[in-house]
Amino acid sequence: MSPLKIVAILLIVAGGIGLAYGSFSFTKETHSAKLGPIELSVKEKETVNIPTWAGLGAIAAGVVLLVIGKK
């Protein structure tokens, strides 16, 4: 399988996952302090929304790459 086809398939899969989930969340540690034996930290939950147009664009780009790879 050529690298072009692999990239195309990865784009299609990533676009499908982006459309299916729509967003993902992660936790990041923003502040921490050590005061002797006491440790303080603040964790914030961040949510990143994936636009619908980005998922559709990734799928379209993958399909175009697959079509170009066949020629």
PDB file of N, CA and C in Angstrom:
ATOM      1  N   MET A   1       0.856  -1.166   0.000  1.00  0.00           N
ATOM      2  CA  MET A   1       0.000   0.000   0.000  1.00  0.00           C
ATOM      3  C   MET A   1       0.907   1.236   0.000  1.00  0.00           C
ATOM      4  N   SER A   2       0.585   2.179  -0.848  1.00  0.00           N
ATOM      5  CA  SER A   2       1.420   3.372  -0.983  1.00  0.00           C
ATOM      6  C   SER A   2       1.158   4.342   0.179  1.00  0.00           C
ATOM      7  N   PRO A   3       2.138   5.193   0.463  1.00  0.00           N
ATOM      8  CA  PRO A   3       1.958   6.176   1.551  1.00  0.00           C
ATOM      9  C   PRO A   3       0.777   7.116   1.305  1.00  0.00           C
ATOM     10  N   LEU A   4       0.499   7.409   0.034  1.00  0.00           N
ATOM     11  CA  LEU A   4      -0.623   8.293  -0.296  1.00  0.00           C
ATOM     12  C   LEU A   4      -1.949   7.665   0.133  1.00  0.00           C
ATOM     13  N   LYS A   5      -2.106   6.371  -0.098  1.00  0.00           N
ATOM     14  CA  LYS A   5      -3.334   5.689   0.301  1.00  0.00           C
ATOM     15  C   LYS A   5      -3.466   5.620   1.815  1.00  0.00           C
ATOM     16  N   ILE A   6      -2.355   5.429   2.506  1.00  0.00           N
ATOM     17  CA  ILE A   6      -2.385   5.370   3.973  1.00  0.00           C
ATOM     18  C   ILE A   6      -2.831   6.710   4.548  1.00  0.00           C
ATOM     19  N   VAL A   7      -2.275   7.804   4.004  1.00  0.00           N
ATOM     20  CA  VAL A   7      -2.662   9.143   4.463  1.00  0.00           C
ATOM     21  C   VAL A   7      -4.140   9.390   4.175  1.00  0.00           C
ATOM     22  N   ALA A   8      -4.602   8.969   2.999  1.00  0.00           N
ATOM     23  CA  ALA A   8      -6.003   9.158   2.627  1.00  0.00           C
ATOM     24  C   ALA A   8      -6.925   8.413   3.580  1.00  0.00           C
ATOM     25  N   ILE A   9      -6.577   7.183   3.900  1.00  0.00           N
ATOM     26  CA  ILE A   9      -7.410   6.394   4.817  1.00  0.00           C
ATOM     27  C   ILE A   9      -7.394   7.005   6.217  1.00  0.00           C
ATOM     28  N   LEU A  10      -6.240   7.472   6.667  1.00  0.00           N
ATOM     29  CA  LEU A  10      -6.163   8.121   7.980  1.00  0.00           C
ATOM     30  C   LEU A  10      -7.013   9.390   8.033  1.00  0.00           C
ATOM     31  N   LEU A  11      -7.019  10.162   6.948  1.00  0.00           N
ATOM     32  CA  LEU A  11      -7.857  11.367   6.901  1.00  0.00           C
ATOM     33  C   LEU A  11      -9.339  11.013   6.969  1.00  0.00           C
ATOM     34  N   ILE A  12      -9.730   9.987   6.250  1.00  0.00           N
ATOM     35  CA  ILE A  12     -11.136   9.582   6.249  1.00  0.00           C
ATOM     36  C   ILE A  12     -11.549   9.102   7.639  1.00  0.00           C
ATOM     37  N   VAL A  13     -10.703   8.305   8.274  1.00  0.00           N
ATOM     38  CA  VAL A  13     -11.011   7.802   9.618  1.00  0.00           C
ATOM     39  C   VAL A  13     -11.054   8.948  10.632  1.00  0.00           C
ATOM     40  N   ALA A  14     -10.084   9.853  10.557  1.00  0.00           N
ATOM     41  CA  ALA A  14     -10.052  10.986  11.491  1.00  0.00           C
ATOM     42  C   ALA A  14     -11.276  11.882  11.297  1.00  0.00           C
ATOM     43  N   GLY A  15     -11.672  12.102  10.062  1.00  0.00           N
ATOM     44  CA  GLY A  15     -12.864  12.903   9.795  1.00  0.00           C
ATOM     45  C   GLY A  15     -14.119  12.244  10.334  1.00  0.00           C
ATOM     46  N   GLY A  16     -14.217  10.932  10.175  1.00  0.00           N
ATOM     47  CA  GLY A  16     -15.368  10.197  10.705  1.00  0.00           C
ATOM     48  C   GLY A  16     -15.430  10.247  12.217  1.00  0.00           C
ATOM     49  N   ILE A  17     -14.278  10.104  12.861  1.00  0.00           N
ATOM     50  CA  ILE A  17     -14.231  10.194  14.324  1.00  0.00           C
ATOM     51  C   ILE A  17     -14.601  11.607  14.783  1.00  0.00           C
ATOM     52  N   GLY A  18     -14.109  12.611  14.054  1.00  0.00           N
ATOM     53  CA  GLY A  18     -14.440  13.996  14.400  1.00  0.00           C
ATOM     54  C   GLY A  18     -15.927  14.277  14.291  1.00  0.00           C
ATOM     55  N   LEU A  19     -16.563  13.713  13.268  1.00  0.00           N
ATOM     56  CA  LEU A  19     -18.007  13.903  13.121  1.00  0.00           C
ATOM     57  C   LEU A  19     -18.784  13.122  14.173  1.00  0.00           C
ATOM     58  N   ALA A  20     -18.307  11.946  14.532  1.00  0.00           N
ATOM     59  CA  ALA A  20     -19.029  11.106  15.492  1.00  0.00           C
ATOM     60  C   ALA A  20     -18.983  11.691  16.904  1.00  0.00           C
ATOM     61  N   TYR A  21     -17.825  12.160  17.337  1.00  0.00           N
ATOM     62  CA  TYR A  21     -17.692  12.642  18.712  1.00  0.00           C
ATOM     63  C   TYR A  21     -17.970  14.133  18.845  1.00  0.00           C
ATOM     64  N   GLY A  22     -17.515  14.959  17.928  1.00  0.00           N
ATOM     65  CA  GLY A  22     -17.800  16.385  17.967  1.00  0.00           C
ATOM     66  C   GLY A  22     -16.935  17.198  18.913  1.00  0.00           C
ATOM     67  N   SER A  23     -16.390  16.563  19.948  1.00  0.00           N
ATOM     68  CA  SER A  23     -15.514  17.277  20.881  1.00  0.00           C
ATOM     69  C   SER A  23     -14.748  16.254  21.705  1.00  0.00           C
ATOM     70  N   PHE A  24     -13.690  16.730  22.341  1.00  0.00           N
ATOM     71  CA  PHE A  24     -12.975  15.887  23.289  1.00  0.00           C
ATOM     72  C   PHE A  24     -12.519  16.745  24.455  1.00  0.00           C
ATOM     73  N   SER A  25     -12.343  16.104  25.594  1.00  0.00           N
ATOM     74  CA  SER A  25     -11.973  16.806  26.817  1.00  0.00           C
ATOM     75  C   SER A  25     -10.649  16.272  27.348  1.00  0.00           C
ATOM     76  N   PHE A  26      -9.937  17.137  28.025  1.00  0.00           N
ATOM     77  CA  PHE A  26      -8.712  16.743  28.694  1.00  0.00           C
ATOM     78  C   PHE A  26      -8.537  17.609  29.927  1.00  0.00           C
ATOM     79  N   THR A  27      -7.748  17.117  30.849  1.00  0.00           N
ATOM     80  CA  THR A  27      -7.486  17.834  32.095  1.00  0.00           C
ATOM     81  C   THR A  27      -6.057  18.322  32.086  1.00  0.00           C
ATOM     82  N   LYS A  28      -5.867  19.602  32.400  1.00  0.00           N
ATOM     83  CA  LYS A  28      -4.509  20.128  32.472  1.00  0.00           C
ATOM     84  C   LYS A  28      -4.276  20.749  33.839  1.00  0.00           C
ATOM     85  N   GLU A  29      -3.077  20.573  34.313  1.00  0.00           N
ATOM     86  CA  GLU A  29      -2.692  21.112  35.609  1.00  0.00           C
ATOM     87  C   GLU A  29      -2.116  22.503  35.371  1.00  0.00           C
ATOM     88  N   THR A  30      -2.720  23.516  35.985  1.00  0.00           N
ATOM     89  CA  THR A  30      -2.315  24.886  35.692  1.00  0.00           C
ATOM     90  C   THR A  30      -1.425  25.490  36.771  1.00  0.00           C
ATOM     91  N   HIS A  31      -1.730  25.272  38.008  1.00  0.00           N
ATOM     92  CA  HIS A  31      -0.952  25.882  39.088  1.00  0.00           C
ATOM     93  C   HIS A  31      -0.552  24.802  40.082  1.00  0.00           C
ATOM     94  N   SER A  32       0.643  24.917  40.587  1.00  0.00           N
ATOM     95  CA  SER A  32       1.053  24.023  41.666  1.00  0.00           C
ATOM     96  C   SER A  32       1.968  24.790  42.611  1.00  0.00           C
ATOM     97  N   ALA A  33       1.862  24.452  43.863  1.00  0.00           N
ATOM     98  CA  ALA A  33       2.693  25.102  44.880  1.00  0.00           C
ATOM     99  C   ALA A  33       3.093  24.065  45.910  1.00  0.00           C
ATOM    100  N   LYS A  34       4.313  24.165  46.345  1.00  0.00           N
ATOM    101  CA  LYS A  34       4.804  23.284  47.404  1.00  0.00           C
ATOM    102  C   LYS A  34       5.162  24.143  48.615  1.00  0.00           C
ATOM    103  N   LEU A  35       4.478  23.893  49.695  1.00  0.00           N
ATOM    104  CA  LEU A  35       4.732  24.600  50.944  1.00  0.00           C
ATOM    105  C   LEU A  35       5.152  23.564  51.985  1.00  0.00           C
ATOM    106  N   GLY A  36       6.420  23.265  51.992  1.00  0.00           N
ATOM    107  CA  GLY A  36       6.910  22.235  52.894  1.00  0.00           C
ATOM    108  C   GLY A  36       6.358  20.885  52.482  1.00  0.00           C
ATOM    109  N   PRO A  37       5.702  20.171  53.391  1.00  0.00           N
ATOM    110  CA  PRO A  37       5.157  18.855  53.035  1.00  0.00           C
ATOM    111  C   PRO A  37       3.802  18.934  52.315  1.00  0.00           C
ATOM    112  N   ILE A  38       3.252  20.129  52.193  1.00  0.00           N
ATOM    113  CA  ILE A  38       1.938  20.302  51.567  1.00  0.00           C
ATOM    114  C   ILE A  38       2.117  20.688  50.102  1.00  0.00           C
ATOM    115  N   GLU A  39       1.398  19.981  49.241  1.00  0.00           N
ATOM    116  CA  GLU A  39       1.425  20.306  47.816  1.00  0.00           C
ATOM    117  C   GLU A  39       0.022  20.704  47.378  1.00  0.00           C
ATOM    118  N   LEU A  40      -0.077  21.816  46.671  1.00  0.00           N
ATOM    119  CA  LEU A  40      -1.352  22.294  46.148  1.00  0.00           C
ATOM    120  C   LEU A  40      -1.286  22.318  44.623  1.00  0.00           C
ATOM    121  N   SER A  41      -2.365  21.900  43.995  1.00  0.00           N
ATOM    122  CA  SER A  41      -2.421  21.982  42.536  1.00  0.00           C
ATOM    123  C   SER A  41      -3.853  22.227  42.093  1.00  0.00           C
ATOM    124  N   VAL A  42      -3.982  22.893  40.955  1.00  0.00           N
ATOM    125  CA  VAL A  42      -5.284  23.186  40.381  1.00  0.00           C
ATOM    126  C   VAL A  42      -5.352  22.502  39.024  1.00  0.00           C
ATOM    127  N   LYS A  43      -6.396  21.720  38.834  1.00  0.00           N
ATOM    128  CA  LYS A  43      -6.583  21.025  37.566  1.00  0.00           C
ATOM    129  C   LYS A  43      -7.834  21.582  36.897  1.00  0.00           C
ATOM    130  N   GLU A  44      -7.690  21.919  35.628  1.00  0.00           N
ATOM    131  CA  GLU A  44      -8.813  22.465  34.871  1.00  0.00           C
ATOM    132  C   GLU A  44      -9.189  21.506  33.760  1.00  0.00           C
ATOM    133  N   LYS A  45     -10.472  21.310  33.573  1.00  0.00           N
ATOM    134  CA  LYS A  45     -10.959  20.458  32.501  1.00  0.00           C
ATOM    135  C   LYS A  45     -11.219  21.328  31.277  1.00  0.00           C
ATOM    136  N   GLU A  46     -10.563  21.011  30.202  1.00  0.00           N
ATOM    137  CA  GLU A  46     -10.701  21.754  28.953  1.00  0.00           C
ATOM    138  C   GLU A  46     -11.487  20.911  27.951  1.00  0.00           C
ATOM    139  N   THR A  47     -12.356  21.542  27.186  1.00  0.00           N
ATOM    140  CA  THR A  47     -13.105  20.863  26.135  1.00  0.00           C
ATOM    141  C   THR A  47     -12.807  21.553  24.810  1.00  0.00           C
ATOM    142  N   VAL A  48     -12.449  20.756  23.820  1.00  0.00           N
ATOM    143  CA  VAL A  48     -12.150  21.270  22.486  1.00  0.00           C
ATOM    144  C   VAL A  48     -13.239  20.765  21.546  1.00  0.00           C
ATOM    145  N   ASN A  49     -13.953  21.688  20.915  1.00  0.00           N
ATOM    146  CA  ASN A  49     -14.990  21.327  19.952  1.00  0.00           C
ATOM    147  C   ASN A  49     -14.371  21.174  18.571  1.00  0.00           C
ATOM    148  N   ILE A  50     -14.772  20.123  17.871  1.00  0.00           N
ATOM    149  CA  ILE A  50     -14.303  19.888  16.508  1.00  0.00           C
ATOM    150  C   ILE A  50     -15.418  20.346  15.565  1.00  0.00           C
ATOM    151  N   PRO A  51     -15.155  21.348  14.729  1.00  0.00           N
ATOM    152  CA  PRO A  51     -16.201  21.837  13.836  1.00  0.00           C
ATOM    153  C   PRO A  51     -16.620  20.765  12.815  1.00  0.00           C
ATOM    154  N   THR A  52     -17.885  20.800  12.447  1.00  0.00           N
ATOM    155  CA  THR A  52     -18.400  19.846  11.465  1.00  0.00           C
ATOM    156  C   THR A  52     -17.678  19.995  10.136  1.00  0.00           C
ATOM    157  N   TRP A  53     -17.370  21.245   9.751  1.00  0.00           N
ATOM    158  CA  TRP A  53     -16.705  21.459   8.471  1.00  0.00           C
ATOM    159  C   TRP A  53     -15.305  20.849   8.448  1.00  0.00           C
ATOM    160  N   ALA A  54     -14.658  20.755   9.611  1.00  0.00           N
ATOM    161  CA  ALA A  54     -13.318  20.159   9.661  1.00  0.00           C
ATOM    162  C   ALA A  54     -13.402  18.653   9.424  1.00  0.00           C
ATOM    163  N   GLY A  55     -14.389  18.005  10.029  1.00  0.00           N
ATOM    164  CA  GLY A  55     -14.577  16.570   9.795  1.00  0.00           C
ATOM    165  C   GLY A  55     -14.932  16.266   8.360  1.00  0.00           C
ATOM    166  N   LEU A  56     -15.851  17.050   7.804  1.00  0.00           N
ATOM    167  CA  LEU A  56     -16.229  16.848   6.399  1.00  0.00           C
ATOM    168  C   LEU A  56     -15.070  17.156   5.455  1.00  0.00           C
ATOM    169  N   GLY A  57     -14.284  18.173   5.786  1.00  0.00           N
ATOM    170  CA  GLY A  57     -13.124  18.515   4.961  1.00  0.00           C
ATOM    171  C   GLY A  57     -12.078  17.414   4.973  1.00  0.00           C
ATOM    172  N   ALA A  58     -11.855  16.795   6.125  1.00  0.00           N
ATOM    173  CA  ALA A  58     -10.888  15.701   6.219  1.00  0.00           C
ATOM    174  C   ALA A  58     -11.357  14.505   5.404  1.00  0.00           C
ATOM    175  N   ILE A  59     -12.639  14.198   5.470  1.00  0.00           N
ATOM    176  CA  ILE A  59     -13.176  13.085   4.671  1.00  0.00           C
ATOM    177  C   ILE A  59     -13.054  13.386   3.186  1.00  0.00           C
ATOM    178  N   ALA A  60     -13.404  14.607   2.789  1.00  0.00           N
ATOM    179  CA  ALA A  60     -13.309  14.986   1.373  1.00  0.00           C
ATOM    180  C   ALA A  60     -11.867  14.937   0.885  1.00  0.00           C
ATOM    181  N   ALA A  61     -10.925  15.415   1.694  1.00  0.00           N
ATOM    182  CA  ALA A  61      -9.515  15.385   1.299  1.00  0.00           C
ATOM    183  C   ALA A  61      -9.036  13.943   1.157  1.00  0.00           C
ATOM    184  N   GLY A  62      -9.473  13.064   2.055  1.00  0.00           N
ATOM    185  CA  GLY A  62      -9.101  11.658   1.959  1.00  0.00           C
ATOM    186  C   GLY A  62      -9.633  11.003   0.704  1.00  0.00           C
ATOM    187  N   VAL A  63     -10.874  11.315   0.363  1.00  0.00           N
ATOM    188  CA  VAL A  63     -11.458  10.756  -0.863  1.00  0.00           C
ATOM    189  C   VAL A  63     -10.718  11.273  -2.090  1.00  0.00           C
ATOM    190  N   VAL A  64     -10.402  12.564  -2.107  1.00  0.00           N
ATOM    191  CA  VAL A  64      -9.656  13.133  -3.243  1.00  0.00           C
ATOM    192  C   VAL A  64      -8.293  12.463  -3.379  1.00  0.00           C
ATOM    193  N   LEU A  65      -7.603  12.234  -2.268  1.00  0.00           N
ATOM    194  CA  LEU A  65      -6.318  11.564  -2.317  1.00  0.00           C
ATOM    195  C   LEU A  65      -6.431  10.129  -2.824  1.00  0.00           C
ATOM    196  N   LEU A  66      -7.504   9.439  -2.441  1.00  0.00           N
ATOM    197  CA  LEU A  66      -7.711   8.082  -2.942  1.00  0.00           C
ATOM    198  C   LEU A  66      -7.955   8.086  -4.445  1.00  0.00           C
ATOM    199  N   VAL A  67      -8.727   9.063  -4.937  1.00  0.00           N
ATOM    200  CA  VAL A  67      -9.019   9.141  -6.374  1.00  0.00           C
ATOM    201  C   VAL A  67      -7.752   9.485  -7.150  1.00  0.00           C
ATOM    202  N   ILE A  68      -6.952  10.407  -6.610  1.00  0.00           N
ATOM    203  CA  ILE A  68      -5.693  10.803  -7.273  1.00  0.00           C
ATOM    204  C   ILE A  68      -4.729   9.618  -7.286  1.00  0.00           C
ATOM    205  N   GLY A  69      -4.720   8.829  -6.225  1.00  0.00           N
ATOM    206  CA  GLY A  69      -3.816   7.689  -6.133  1.00  0.00           C
ATOM    207  C   GLY A  69      -4.127   6.593  -7.138  1.00  0.00           C
ATOM    208  N   LYS A  70      -5.369   6.510  -7.590  1.00  0.00           N
ATOM    209  CA  LYS A  70      -5.749   5.476  -8.563  1.00  0.00           C
ATOM    210  C   LYS A  70      -5.314   5.821  -9.979  1.00  0.00           C
ATOM    211  N   LYS A  71      -5.082   7.110 -10.246  1.00  0.00           N
ATOM    212  CA  LYS A  71      -4.729   7.507 -11.608  1.00  0.00           C
ATOM    213  C   LYS A  71      -3.280   7.252 -11.910  1.00  0.00           C
TER     214      LYS A  71
END
